[in-house]
Structures are given as C-alpha cells and as structure tokens.
PDB file of C-alpha atoms in Angstrom:
ATOM      1  CA  UNK B1202     -43.455   2.692-228.502  1.00 77.00           C
ATOM      2  CA  UNK B1203     -40.042   1.818-226.888  1.00 80.00           C
ATOM      3  CA  UNK B1204     -38.785  -1.238-225.024  1.00 87.00           C
ATOM      4  CA  UNK B1205     -41.213  -4.222-226.148  1.00 92.00           C
ATOM      5  CA  UNK B1206     -40.654  -7.236-224.210  1.00 89.00           C
ATOM      6  CA  UNK B1207     -43.359  -9.572-225.813  1.00 93.00           C
ATOM      7  CA  UNK B1208     -46.033  -9.606-228.533  1.00 94.00           C
ATOM      8  CA  UNK B1209     -48.552 -12.178-228.305  1.00 96.00           C
ATOM      9  CA  UNK B1210     -51.168 -12.581-231.199  1.00 96.00           C
ATOM     10  CA  UNK B1211     -53.906 -15.375-231.989  1.00 94.00           C
ATOM     11  CA  UNK B1212     -52.789 -14.776-235.540  1.00 92.00           C
ATOM     12  CA  UNK B1213     -56.257 -13.427-236.832  1.00 93.00           C
ATOM     13  CA  UNK B1214     -57.847 -10.724-234.809  1.00 94.00           C
ATOM     14  CA  UNK B1215     -56.116 -10.163-231.537  1.00 96.00           C
ATOM     15  CA  UNK B1216     -52.729  -8.699-230.411  1.00 97.00           C
ATOM     16  CA  UNK B1217     -50.973  -7.949-227.071  1.00 97.00           C
ATOM     17  CA  UNK B1218     -48.136  -5.606-227.084  1.00 96.00           C
ATOM     18  CA  UNK B1219     -45.833  -5.456-223.720  1.00 96.00           C
ATOM     19  CA  UNK B1220     -44.461  -2.039-223.562  1.00 94.00           C
ATOM     20  CA  UNK B1221     -41.902  -2.672-220.677  1.00 93.00           C
ATOM     21  CA  UNK B1222     -40.872   0.884-219.826  1.00 93.00           C
ATOM     22  CA  UNK B1223     -43.987   2.698-220.382  1.00 96.00           C
ATOM     23  CA  UNK B1224     -45.753   0.229-217.866  1.00 97.00           C
ATOM     24  CA  UNK B1225     -48.392  -0.697-220.120  1.00 97.00           C
ATOM     25  CA  UNK B1226     -49.836  -3.072-222.753  1.00 98.00           C
ATOM     26  CA  UNK B1227     -51.260  -2.214-226.117  1.00 97.00           C
ATOM     27  CA  UNK B1228     -54.376  -4.089-227.079  1.00 98.00           C
ATOM     28  CA  UNK B1229     -55.397  -4.685-230.623  1.00 97.00           C
ATOM     29  CA  UNK B1230     -58.987  -6.041-231.404  1.00 96.00           C
ATOM     30  CA  UNK B1231     -57.662  -6.575-235.061  1.00 95.00           C
ATOM     31  CA  UNK B1232     -54.569  -7.730-236.492  1.00 93.00           C
ATOM     32  CA  UNK B1233     -52.480  -4.847-237.923  1.00 91.00           C
ATOM     33  CA  UNK B1234     -51.114  -5.285-241.362  1.00 89.00           C
ATOM     34  CA  UNK B1235     -50.147  -1.717-242.429  1.00 88.00           C
ATOM     35  CA  UNK B1236     -49.490   1.533-240.952  1.00 86.00           C
ATOM     36  CA  UNK B1237     -53.050   2.921-241.288  1.00 86.00           C
ATOM     37  CA  UNK B1238     -54.105  -0.017-238.845  1.00 86.00           C
ATOM     38  CA  UNK B1239     -51.260  -0.004-236.601  1.00 90.00           C
ATOM     39  CA  UNK B1240     -53.114   2.043-233.542  1.00 93.00           C
ATOM     40  CA  UNK B1241     -54.174   0.259-230.711  1.00 96.00           C
ATOM     41  CA  UNK B1242     -58.068  -0.055-229.707  1.00 96.00           C
ATOM     42  CA  UNK B1243     -57.185   0.349-226.004  1.00 97.00           C
ATOM     43  CA  UNK B1244     -54.567   0.083-223.123  1.00 98.00           C
ATOM     44  CA  UNK B1245     -53.922  -1.841-220.170  1.00 98.00           C
ATOM     45  CA  UNK B1246     -51.810  -0.208-217.374  1.00 98.00           C
ATOM     46  CA  UNK B1247     -52.580   3.109-218.054  1.00 97.00           C
ATOM     47  CA  UNK B1248     -56.056   5.059-217.966  1.00 95.00           C
ATOM     48  CA  UNK B1249     -54.959   7.587-220.913  1.00 96.00           C
ATOM     49  CA  UNK B1250     -53.187   7.067-224.179  1.00 95.00           C
ATOM     50  CA  UNK B1251     -50.105   9.450-222.981  1.00 95.00           C
ATOM     51  CA  UNK B1252     -49.871   7.881-219.637  1.00 95.00           C
ATOM     52  CA  UNK B1253     -46.660   6.105-218.736  1.00 96.00           C
ATOM     53  CA  UNK B1254     -46.202   6.126-215.129  1.00 97.00           C
ATOM     54  CA  UNK B1255     -45.872   3.551-212.988  1.00 96.00           C
ATOM     55  CA  UNK B1256     -48.974   1.827-211.308  1.00 97.00           C
ATOM     56  CA  UNK B1257     -51.050   4.352-213.553  1.00 95.00           C
ATOM     57  CA  UNK B1258     -49.716   7.377-211.510  1.00 95.00           C
ATOM     58  CA  UNK B1259     -50.767   6.085-207.906  1.00 95.00           C
ATOM     59  CA  UNK B1260     -48.221   5.655-205.148  1.00 94.00           C
ATOM     60  CA  UNK B1261     -49.046   2.348-204.355  1.00 95.00           C
ATOM     61  CA  UNK B1262     -50.022  -1.018-206.763  1.00 97.00           C
ATOM     62  CA  UNK B1263     -53.503  -1.319-207.648  1.00 97.00           C
ATOM     63  CA  UNK B1264     -55.502  -3.350-209.840  1.00 98.00           C
ATOM     64  CA  UNK B1265     -55.111  -1.306-213.048  1.00 97.00           C
ATOM     65  CA  UNK B1266     -51.404  -0.260-212.949  1.00 97.00           C
ATOM     66  CA  UNK B1267     -48.296  -1.945-214.357  1.00 98.00           C
ATOM     67  CA  UNK B1268     -44.451  -1.418-213.190  1.00 97.00           C
ATOM     68  CA  UNK B1269     -42.569  -2.824-216.104  1.00 96.00           C
ATOM     69  CA  UNK B1270     -44.944  -4.528-218.350  1.00 96.00           C
ATOM     70  CA  UNK B1271     -42.711  -7.886-218.913  1.00 94.00           C
ATOM     71  CA  UNK B1272     -45.636  -9.978-220.952  1.00 96.00           C
ATOM     72  CA  UNK B1273     -49.108 -10.596-221.994  1.00 97.00           C
ATOM     73  CA  UNK B1274     -51.143 -13.471-223.082  1.00 97.00           C
ATOM     74  CA  UNK B1275     -54.373 -14.625-223.840  1.00 98.00           C
ATOM     75  CA  UNK B1276     -56.109 -18.367-223.999  1.00 97.00           C
ATOM     76  CA  UNK B1277     -59.122 -17.701-225.201  1.00 96.00           C
ATOM     77  CA  UNK B1278     -61.147 -17.020-221.992  1.00 97.00           C
ATOM     78  CA  UNK B1279     -58.433 -15.568-219.340  1.00 98.00           C
ATOM     79  CA  UNK B1280     -55.630 -12.749-220.130  1.00 98.00           C
ATOM     80  CA  UNK B1281     -52.414 -12.610-218.122  1.00 98.00           C
ATOM     81  CA  UNK B1282     -50.254  -9.649-217.589  1.00 98.00           C
ATOM     82  CA  UNK B1283     -46.571  -9.914-216.078  1.00 97.00           C
ATOM     83  CA  UNK B1284     -45.896  -6.990-213.772  1.00 97.00           C
ATOM     84  CA  UNK B1285     -42.156  -7.438-213.009  1.00 97.00           C
ATOM     85  CA  UNK B1286     -41.307  -4.819-210.139  1.00 97.00           C
ATOM     86  CA  UNK B1287     -44.489  -5.588-208.282  1.00 98.00           C
ATOM     87  CA  UNK B1288     -43.621  -9.147-208.605  1.00 98.00           C
ATOM     88  CA  UNK B1289     -46.996 -10.422-209.761  1.00 98.00           C
ATOM     89  CA  UNK B1290     -49.225 -11.421-212.688  1.00 98.00           C
ATOM     90  CA  UNK B1291     -52.921  -9.706-213.243  1.00 98.00           C
ATOM     91  CA  UNK B1292     -55.559 -11.685-214.374  1.00 98.00           C
ATOM     92  CA  UNK B1293     -58.509 -10.868-216.286  1.00 98.00           C
ATOM     93  CA  UNK B1294     -61.701 -12.970-216.759  1.00 98.00           C
ATOM     94  CA  UNK B1295     -62.142 -12.389-220.563  1.00 98.00           C
ATOM     95  CA  UNK B1296     -60.606 -10.059-223.168  1.00 98.00           C
ATOM     96  CA  UNK B1297     -60.497  -6.488-222.170  1.00 98.00           C
ATOM     97  CA  UNK B1298     -63.185  -4.049-223.435  1.00 97.00           C
ATOM     98  CA  UNK B1299     -62.081  -0.903-221.552  1.00 97.00           C
ATOM     99  CA  UNK B1300     -59.149   1.547-221.287  1.00 97.00           C
ATOM    100  CA  UNK B1301     -57.251   0.929-217.948  1.00 96.00           C
ATOM    101  CA  UNK B1302     -59.528  -2.123-217.046  1.00 98.00           C
ATOM    102  CA  UNK B1303     -58.999  -3.406-213.688  1.00 98.00           C
ATOM    103  CA  UNK B1304     -57.706  -7.034-213.223  1.00 98.00           C
ATOM    104  CA  UNK B1305     -60.005  -9.650-211.793  1.00 98.00           C
ATOM    105  CA  UNK B1306     -57.561 -11.524-209.813  1.00 98.00           C
ATOM    106  CA  UNK B1307     -53.885 -11.473-208.821  1.00 98.00           C
ATOM    107  CA  UNK B1308     -51.303 -14.116-208.724  1.00 98.00           C
ATOM    108  CA  UNK B1309     -47.906 -13.773-206.460  1.00 97.00           C
ATOM    109  CA  UNK B1310     -49.527 -11.324-204.220  1.00 98.00           C
ATOM    110  CA  UNK B1311     -52.120 -11.524-201.432  1.00 97.00           C
ATOM    111  CA  UNK B1312     -53.797  -8.563-202.793  1.00 97.00           C
ATOM    112  CA  UNK B1313     -53.689  -5.642-205.648  1.00 98.00           C
ATOM    113  CA  UNK B1314     -51.850  -3.247-203.129  1.00 98.00           C
ATOM    114  CA  UNK B1315     -48.759  -5.332-202.354  1.00 97.00           C
ATOM    115  CA  UNK B1316     -45.523  -5.602-204.301  1.00 97.00           C
ATOM    116  CA  UNK B1317     -42.898  -7.131-202.103  1.00 97.00           C
ATOM    117  CA  UNK B1318     -40.973 -10.481-203.906  1.00 97.00           C
ATOM    118  CA  UNK B1319     -41.729 -13.690-202.433  1.00 97.00           C
ATOM    119  CA  UNK B1320     -44.432 -12.151-200.131  1.00 97.00           C
ATOM    120  CA  UNK B1321     -45.404 -14.220-197.284  1.00 94.00           C
ATOM    121  CA  UNK B1322     -42.236 -16.351-197.915  1.00 96.00           C
ATOM    122  CA  UNK B1323     -41.034 -18.318-200.856  1.00 97.00           C
ATOM    123  CA  UNK B1324     -43.703 -20.859-202.371  1.00 97.00           C
ATOM    124  CA  UNK B1325     -45.357 -22.095-205.274  1.00 97.00           C
ATOM    125  CA  UNK B1326     -47.539 -19.252-204.924  1.00 97.00           C
ATOM    126  CA  UNK B1327     -44.843 -16.438-204.873  1.00 97.00           C
ATOM    127  CA  UNK B1328     -42.712 -14.634-207.439  1.00 97.00           C
ATOM    128  CA  UNK B1329     -39.512 -12.725-207.638  1.00 97.00           C
ATOM    129  CA  UNK B1330     -39.281 -10.914-210.851  1.00 95.00           C
ATOM    130  CA  UNK B1331     -37.901  -7.416-209.950  1.00 89.00           C
ATOM    131  CA  UNK B1332     -36.458  -4.788-212.120  1.00 89.00           C
ATOM    132  CA  UNK B1333     -35.860  -6.347-215.573  1.00 85.00           C
ATOM    133  CA  UNK B1334     -36.846  -9.385-213.963  1.00 85.00           C
ATOM    134  CA  UNK B1335     -37.297 -11.546-217.267  1.00 85.00           C
ATOM    135  CA  UNK B1336     -39.899 -11.393-219.837  1.00 88.00           C
ATOM    136  CA  UNK B1337     -42.839 -13.165-221.481  1.00 87.00           C
ATOM    137  CA  UNK B1338     -45.401 -15.362-220.185  1.00 95.00           C
ATOM    138  CA  UNK B1339     -46.791 -18.369-221.780  1.00 96.00           C
ATOM    139  CA  UNK B1340     -50.682 -19.734-221.596  1.00 96.00           C
ATOM    140  CA  UNK B1341     -50.852 -21.831-224.498  1.00 94.00           C
ATOM    141  CA  UNK B1342     -52.287 -25.739-224.151  1.00 92.00           C
ATOM    142  CA  UNK B1343     -54.444 -24.835-221.322  1.00 94.00           C
ATOM    143  CA  UNK B1344     -51.352 -24.434-219.257  1.00 96.00           C
ATOM    144  CA  UNK B1345     -49.567 -21.255-217.427  1.00 97.00           C
ATOM    145  CA  UNK B1346     -45.889 -21.376-217.685  1.00 97.00           C
ATOM    146  CA  UNK B1347     -43.639 -18.367-215.958  1.00 97.00           C
ATOM    147  CA  UNK B1348     -40.203 -17.922-215.503  1.00 96.00           C
ATOM    148  CA  UNK B1349     -39.651 -16.881-212.180  1.00 96.00           C
ATOM    149  CA  UNK B1350     -36.372 -14.912-212.879  1.00 95.00           C
ATOM    150  CA  UNK B1351     -35.139 -14.163-209.155  1.00 94.00           C
ATOM    151  CA  UNK B1352     -36.072 -17.308-207.677  1.00 95.00           C
ATOM    152  CA  UNK B1353     -34.125 -19.499-210.432  1.00 94.00           C
ATOM    153  CA  UNK B1354     -37.071 -21.610-211.616  1.00 95.00           C
ATOM    154  CA  UNK B1355     -39.877 -22.072-213.854  1.00 96.00           C
ATOM    155  CA  UNK B1356     -43.500 -22.467-212.463  1.00 97.00           C
ATOM    156  CA  UNK B1357     -45.854 -24.568-214.072  1.00 97.00           C
ATOM    157  CA  UNK B1358     -49.716 -24.859-213.726  1.00 97.00           C
ATOM    158  CA  UNK B1359     -51.401 -27.678-215.674  1.00 96.00           C
ATOM    159  CA  UNK B1360     -54.525 -25.715-215.694  1.00 97.00           C
ATOM    160  CA  UNK B1361     -54.241 -22.146-215.915  1.00 97.00           C
ATOM    161  CA  UNK B1362     -55.496 -20.408-213.150  1.00 97.00           C
ATOM    162  CA  UNK B1363     -58.790 -18.189-213.115  1.00 97.00           C
ATOM    163  CA  UNK B1364     -58.872 -17.039-209.385  1.00 97.00           C
ATOM    164  CA  UNK B1365     -56.089 -15.689-206.819  1.00 97.00           C
ATOM    165  CA  UNK B1366     -53.720 -17.767-204.941  1.00 94.00           C
ATOM    166  CA  UNK B1367     -53.505 -20.911-207.031  1.00 96.00           C
ATOM    167  CA  UNK B1368     -50.388 -22.576-206.580  1.00 97.00           C
ATOM    168  CA  UNK B1369     -47.948 -24.086-209.191  1.00 98.00           C
ATOM    169  CA  UNK B1370     -48.317 -27.758-209.949  1.00 97.00           C
ATOM    170  CA  UNK B1371     -44.685 -28.228-211.089  1.00 96.00           C
ATOM    171  CA  UNK B1372     -41.436 -26.444-210.163  1.00 96.00           C
ATOM    172  CA  UNK B1373     -38.365 -26.687-212.651  1.00 94.00           C
ATOM    173  CA  UNK B1374     -34.916 -25.559-211.736  1.00 92.00           C
ATOM    174  CA  UNK B1375     -35.221 -26.171-207.998  1.00 92.00           C
ATOM    175  CA  UNK B1376     -35.842 -29.417-205.837  1.00 91.00           C
ATOM    176  CA  UNK B1377     -38.766 -28.022-204.226  1.00 93.00           C
ATOM    177  CA  UNK B1378     -41.313 -24.979-203.752  1.00 95.00           C
ATOM    178  CA  UNK B1379     -39.377 -23.058-201.182  1.00 95.00           C
ATOM    179  CA  UNK B1380     -35.816 -23.047-202.690  1.00 93.00           C
ATOM    180  CA  UNK B1381     -34.305 -20.345-204.856  1.00 93.00           C
ATOM    181  CA  UNK B1382     -30.796 -21.044-205.114  1.00 91.00           C
ATOM    182  CA  UNK B1383     -28.764 -20.400-208.342  1.00 89.00           C
ATOM    183  CA  UNK B1384     -28.384 -23.891-210.239  1.00 83.00           C
ATOM    184  CA  UNK B1385     -30.524 -25.363-207.300  1.00 77.00           C
ATOM    185  CA  UNK B1386     -31.575 -28.282-208.828  1.00 74.00           C
ATOM    186  CA  UNK B1387     -28.239 -30.105-208.724  1.00 71.00           C
ATOM    187  CA  UNK B1388     -26.512 -27.547-210.568  1.00 72.00           C
ATOM    188  CA  UNK B1389     -26.577 -26.142-214.065  1.00 74.00           C
ATOM    189  CA  UNK B1390     -25.458 -29.419-216.123  1.00 73.00           C
ATOM    190  CA  UNK B1391     -28.428 -31.159-214.132  1.00 73.00           C
ATOM    191  CA  UNK B1392     -31.554 -28.644-214.757  1.00 79.00           C
ATOM    192  CA  UNK B1393     -30.712 -25.793-212.431  1.00 87.00           C
ATOM    193  CA  UNK B1394     -31.140 -21.974-213.559  1.00 88.00           C
ATOM    194  CA  UNK B1395     -29.547 -19.040-213.137  1.00 91.00           C
ATOM    195  CA  UNK B1396     -32.038 -16.097-213.735  1.00 91.00           C
ATOM    196  CA  UNK B1397     -34.317 -17.907-216.365  1.00 92.00           C
ATOM    197  CA  UNK B1398     -35.321 -14.898-218.449  1.00 91.00           C
ATOM    198  CA  UNK B1399     -38.608 -16.591-220.391  1.00 92.00           C
ATOM    199  CA  UNK B1400     -40.225 -20.037-220.932  1.00 93.00           C
ATOM    200  CA  UNK B1401     -42.363 -21.322-223.931  1.00 91.00           C
ATOM    201  CA  UNK B1402     -44.338 -24.753-224.646  1.00 91.00           C
ATOM    202  CA  UNK B1403     -43.603 -26.389-228.033  1.00 89.00           C
ATOM    203  CA  UNK B1404     -44.913 -29.083-229.777  1.00 80.00           C
ATOM    204  CA  UNK B1405     -42.571 -32.250-229.284  1.00 72.00           C
ATOM    205  CA  UNK B1406     -44.349 -34.749-231.812  1.00 71.00           C
ATOM    206  CA  UNK B1407     -46.409 -37.700-230.985  1.00 71.00           C
ATOM    207  CA  UNK B1408     -48.709 -35.458-228.706  1.00 74.00           C
ATOM    208  CA  UNK B1409     -45.959 -34.454-226.545  1.00 81.00           C
ATOM    209  CA  UNK B1410     -45.225 -31.001-224.998  1.00 85.00           C
ATOM    210  CA  UNK B1411     -41.765 -29.586-224.844  1.00 88.00           C
ATOM    211  CA  UNK B1412     -40.577 -26.949-222.713  1.00 87.00           C
ATOM    212  CA  UNK B1413     -37.980 -24.227-223.517  1.00 91.00           C
ATOM    213  CA  UNK B1414     -36.295 -22.020-221.219  1.00 91.00           C
ATOM    214  CA  UNK B1415     -34.142 -18.916-221.849  1.00 90.00           C
ATOM    215  CA  UNK B1416     -31.556 -19.187-218.926  1.00 89.00           C
ATOM    216  CA  UNK B1417     -29.885 -15.493-218.874  1.00 82.00           C
ATOM    217  CA  UNK B1418     -26.838 -16.312-217.163  1.00 71.00           C
TER     218      UNK B1418
END
C-alpha cells in the first residue's frame, strides 16, 4: 500500500483504508491487530487484488472505479467514497460484500459516466476536487461533511444523503451556494477558505458539535 489518505474504523469490526494513487479502498470485515490479520477482505474501486488503474481500467468513469481514492467512511447504513479526479462521491446503500462492487448512487455528477468539475454549474450539489484535491470524508452524527477543495468551501448535509442529487444544507467558506472564490466569505480572517483539504466533526460539549477544517493555504 502507498499513499494512504484516510483510515476509517468503527473501532471494533470494520476498517476502510483509502489507497489514493492505487485508486482503491481496502475493506476489512475485521479489526486488524497483527500482521497475520492485516489482509483485507475485499477491495472497492478495482475488480482484482492487483488492479490499480484509474476507473478500474475503463476509458471513462463508471459505478465501480475510482480515480484517486480520497477518503471513505461508513455511518452504519451508508458507505461514502471520495473520488477526487472524478469530482464525485460514490454511495453504497450498505456495507459492501463483493470485490469491485458497484455503487448505488453518485453525488456531484448527474450520472456514473461523468467527471467534470462543477458539472452543470457550481451549486450545492456539485464538487471541484481535482487531482490531489483534498482528502477524507466525514459521516458521523448522522451528517455528511465534505471539504470541496477546489471550490474553497465545506459542504454540510444535516442528514447524510442516501440517493443522488441531494443538495447540501449548509455552505461554509462562501456566502452562497454558487460562489467559489478564494477566501470568499469575507476574507480568510472572517471564515473564508483557500483550498480546504479536510473537515471533521468533534464534540464541543453541552450536546454541541464543532466543525474543524484543514485549510491548506
């Protein structure tokens, strides 16, 4: 494994390892605790153990392949994979059970064959990730949080989507859902971003949730 962007685990029996430049996500149905248990159970983004090609070797994006696996997480019912160069998130309606399993829905694109950044125009439903476009994806607390790196913003879904085309509820780093300028929300000091790479939700005490953003530049 080289170039791991994110490791997600439920801490007991499931692990996801985003293997960026090998265009795949390693899936463990167990918690590896030694070298003898370090072998994953299956792979997403590729149909074989040795495959590393973008889009699982196809000439265009599809429901199985990845082009720079930027992150992965599972919220107990839905699995999300960040697919950077294809400017999308692949969604799975349950924990995967097959090698190279196809996604059930896609976010950020109108279909599984599309990959253009801000496809159809920048909105609360589009992404601009791009090559080396940030890493990680957050789906705890029933929410979904994505650092939309090239658009200099963070998108928040208050209820994690389970189907294609659902727009974000909240935009952080920009004053509206169609803006993407660097430091767009009144400047860096006032909450604007310049290439945010990742975002996470943390407990802020008193039943409150804090948002932490890694702002690369």
